[in-house]
JSON list of C-alpha atoms in Angstrom, two decimals:
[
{"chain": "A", "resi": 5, "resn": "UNK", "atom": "CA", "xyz": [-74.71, -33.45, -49.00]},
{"chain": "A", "resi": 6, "resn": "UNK", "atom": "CA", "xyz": [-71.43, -31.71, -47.49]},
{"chain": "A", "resi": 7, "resn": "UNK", "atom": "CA", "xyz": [-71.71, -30.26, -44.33]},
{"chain": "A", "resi": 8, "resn": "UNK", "atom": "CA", "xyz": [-70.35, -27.11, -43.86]},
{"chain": "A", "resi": 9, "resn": "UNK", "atom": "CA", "xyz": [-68.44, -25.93, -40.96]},
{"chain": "A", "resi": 10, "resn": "UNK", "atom": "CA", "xyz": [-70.30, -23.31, -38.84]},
{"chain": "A", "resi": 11, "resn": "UNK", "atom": "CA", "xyz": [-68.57, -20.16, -37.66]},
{"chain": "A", "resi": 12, "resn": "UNK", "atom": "CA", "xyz": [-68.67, -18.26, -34.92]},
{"chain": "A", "resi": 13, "resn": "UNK", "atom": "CA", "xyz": [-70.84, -15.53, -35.91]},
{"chain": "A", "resi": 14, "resn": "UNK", "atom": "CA", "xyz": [-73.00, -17.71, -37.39]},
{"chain": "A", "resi": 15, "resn": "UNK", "atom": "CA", "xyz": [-75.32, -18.01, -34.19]},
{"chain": "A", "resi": 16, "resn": "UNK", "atom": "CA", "xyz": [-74.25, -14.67, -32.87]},
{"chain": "A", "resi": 17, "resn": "UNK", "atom": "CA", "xyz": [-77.36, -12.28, -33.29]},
{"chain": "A", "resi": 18, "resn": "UNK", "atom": "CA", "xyz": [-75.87, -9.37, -35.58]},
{"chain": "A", "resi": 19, "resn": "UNK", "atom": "CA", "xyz": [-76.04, -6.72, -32.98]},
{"chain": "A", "resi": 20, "resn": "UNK", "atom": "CA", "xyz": [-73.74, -8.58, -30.89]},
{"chain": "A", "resi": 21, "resn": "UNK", "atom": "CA", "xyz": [-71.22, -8.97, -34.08]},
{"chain": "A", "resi": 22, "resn": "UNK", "atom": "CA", "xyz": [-71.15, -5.51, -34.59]},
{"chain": "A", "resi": 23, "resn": "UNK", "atom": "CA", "xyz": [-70.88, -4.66, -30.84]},
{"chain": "A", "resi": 24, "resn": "UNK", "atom": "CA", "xyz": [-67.49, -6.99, -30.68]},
{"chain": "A", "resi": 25, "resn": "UNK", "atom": "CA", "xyz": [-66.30, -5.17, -33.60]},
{"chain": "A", "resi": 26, "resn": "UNK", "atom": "CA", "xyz": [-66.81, -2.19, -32.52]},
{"chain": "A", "resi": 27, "resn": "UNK", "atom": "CA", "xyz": [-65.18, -2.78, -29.02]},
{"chain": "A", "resi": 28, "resn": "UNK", "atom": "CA", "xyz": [-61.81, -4.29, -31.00]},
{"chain": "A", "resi": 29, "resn": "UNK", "atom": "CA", "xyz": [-59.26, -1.78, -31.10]},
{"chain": "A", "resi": 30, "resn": "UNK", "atom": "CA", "xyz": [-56.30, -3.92, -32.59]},
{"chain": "A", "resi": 31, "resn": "UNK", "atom": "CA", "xyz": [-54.35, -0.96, -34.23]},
{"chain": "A", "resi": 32, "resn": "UNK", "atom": "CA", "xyz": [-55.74, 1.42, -32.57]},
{"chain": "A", "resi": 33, "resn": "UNK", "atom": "CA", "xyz": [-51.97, 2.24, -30.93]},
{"chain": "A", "resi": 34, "resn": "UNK", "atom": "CA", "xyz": [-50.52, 2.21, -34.20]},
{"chain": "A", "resi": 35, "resn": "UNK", "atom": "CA", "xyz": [-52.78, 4.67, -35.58]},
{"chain": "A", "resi": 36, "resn": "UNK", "atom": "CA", "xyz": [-52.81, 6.84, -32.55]},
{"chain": "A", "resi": 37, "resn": "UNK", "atom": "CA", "xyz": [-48.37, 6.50, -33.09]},
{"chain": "A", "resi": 38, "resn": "UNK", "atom": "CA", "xyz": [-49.00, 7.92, -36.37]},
{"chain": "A", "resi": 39, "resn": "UNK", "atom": "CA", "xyz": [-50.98, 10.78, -35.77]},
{"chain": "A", "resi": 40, "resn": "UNK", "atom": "CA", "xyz": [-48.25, 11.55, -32.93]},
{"chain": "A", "resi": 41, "resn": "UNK", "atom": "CA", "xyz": [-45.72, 11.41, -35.67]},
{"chain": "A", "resi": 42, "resn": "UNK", "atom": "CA", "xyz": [-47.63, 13.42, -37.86]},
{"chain": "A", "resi": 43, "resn": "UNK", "atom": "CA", "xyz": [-47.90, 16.49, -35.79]},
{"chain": "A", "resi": 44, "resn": "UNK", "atom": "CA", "xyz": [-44.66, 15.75, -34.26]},
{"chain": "A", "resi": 45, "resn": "UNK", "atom": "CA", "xyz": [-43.17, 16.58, -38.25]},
{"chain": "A", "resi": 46, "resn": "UNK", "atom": "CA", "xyz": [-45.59, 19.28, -38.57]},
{"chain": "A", "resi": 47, "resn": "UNK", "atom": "CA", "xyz": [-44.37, 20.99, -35.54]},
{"chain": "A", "resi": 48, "resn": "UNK", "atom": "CA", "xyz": [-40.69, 20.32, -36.46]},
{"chain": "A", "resi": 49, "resn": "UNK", "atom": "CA", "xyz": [-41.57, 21.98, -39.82]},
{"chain": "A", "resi": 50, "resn": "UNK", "atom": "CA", "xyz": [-43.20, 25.62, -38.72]},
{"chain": "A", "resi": 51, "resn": "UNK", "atom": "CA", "xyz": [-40.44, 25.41, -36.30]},
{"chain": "A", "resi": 52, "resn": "UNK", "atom": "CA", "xyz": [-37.66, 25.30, -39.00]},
{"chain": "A", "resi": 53, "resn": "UNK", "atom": "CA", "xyz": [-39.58, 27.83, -40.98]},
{"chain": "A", "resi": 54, "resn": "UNK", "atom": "CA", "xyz": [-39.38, 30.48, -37.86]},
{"chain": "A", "resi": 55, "resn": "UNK", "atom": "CA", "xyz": [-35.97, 29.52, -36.84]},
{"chain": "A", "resi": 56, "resn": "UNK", "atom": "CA", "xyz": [-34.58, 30.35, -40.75]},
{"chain": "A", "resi": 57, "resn": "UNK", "atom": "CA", "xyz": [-36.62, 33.80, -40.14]},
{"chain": "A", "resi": 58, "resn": "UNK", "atom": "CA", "xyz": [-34.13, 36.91, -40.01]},
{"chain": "A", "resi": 59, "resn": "UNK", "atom": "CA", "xyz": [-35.66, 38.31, -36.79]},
{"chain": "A", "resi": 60, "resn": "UNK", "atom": "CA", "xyz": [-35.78, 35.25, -35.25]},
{"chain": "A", "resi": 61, "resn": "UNK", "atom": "CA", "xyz": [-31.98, 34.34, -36.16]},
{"chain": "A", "resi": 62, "resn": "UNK", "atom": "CA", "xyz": [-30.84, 38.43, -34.81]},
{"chain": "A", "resi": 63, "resn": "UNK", "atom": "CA", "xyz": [-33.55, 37.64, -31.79]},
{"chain": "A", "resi": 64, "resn": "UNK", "atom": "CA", "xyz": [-31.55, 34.87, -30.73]},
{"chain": "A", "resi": 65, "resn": "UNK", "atom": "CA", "xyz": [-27.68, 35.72, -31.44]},
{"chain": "A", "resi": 66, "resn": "UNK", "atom": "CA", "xyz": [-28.60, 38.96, -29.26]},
{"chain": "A", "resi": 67, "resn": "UNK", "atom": "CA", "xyz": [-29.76, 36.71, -26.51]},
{"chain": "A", "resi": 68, "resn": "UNK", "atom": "CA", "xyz": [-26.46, 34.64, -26.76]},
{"chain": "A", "resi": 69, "resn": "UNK", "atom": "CA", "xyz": [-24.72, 37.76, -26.99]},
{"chain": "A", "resi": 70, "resn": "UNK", "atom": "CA", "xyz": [-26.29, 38.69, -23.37]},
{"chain": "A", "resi": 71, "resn": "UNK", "atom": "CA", "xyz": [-25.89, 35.98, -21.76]},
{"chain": "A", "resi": 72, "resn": "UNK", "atom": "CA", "xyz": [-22.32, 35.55, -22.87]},
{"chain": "A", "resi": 73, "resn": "UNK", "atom": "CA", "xyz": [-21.42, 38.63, -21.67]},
{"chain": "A", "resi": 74, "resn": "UNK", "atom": "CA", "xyz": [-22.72, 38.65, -18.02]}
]
């Protein structure tokens, strides 16, 4: 007869398993970095899209124009 080795959870009661699984948050920062990125890019993007706009372009060269001129 072999013995096997006993684990931890073994003579944990199963609420208390799920509990300390629950409470782990290793990569929790990593996923909360990636969401950051993702609207980071997303923002970047509509912000390209309204900056190659014609009215946003003659908006801002007017502005320029203004300011240079004071």
């Amino acid at each position: 007869m072999t013995d096997t080795p006993t684990t931890q959870h073994q003579h944990q009661p199963r609420g208390s398993r799920l509990r300390r699984r629950l409470d782990d948050d290793r990569g929790s920062a990593t996923a909360e970095y990636a969401v950051v990125i993702l609207a980071a890019v997303a923002f970047a993007g509509v912000l390209v899209a309204v900056m190659r706009s014609g009215e946003v372009q003659s908006l801002l060269t007017e502005l320029v124009r203004g300011a240079l001129s004071l």
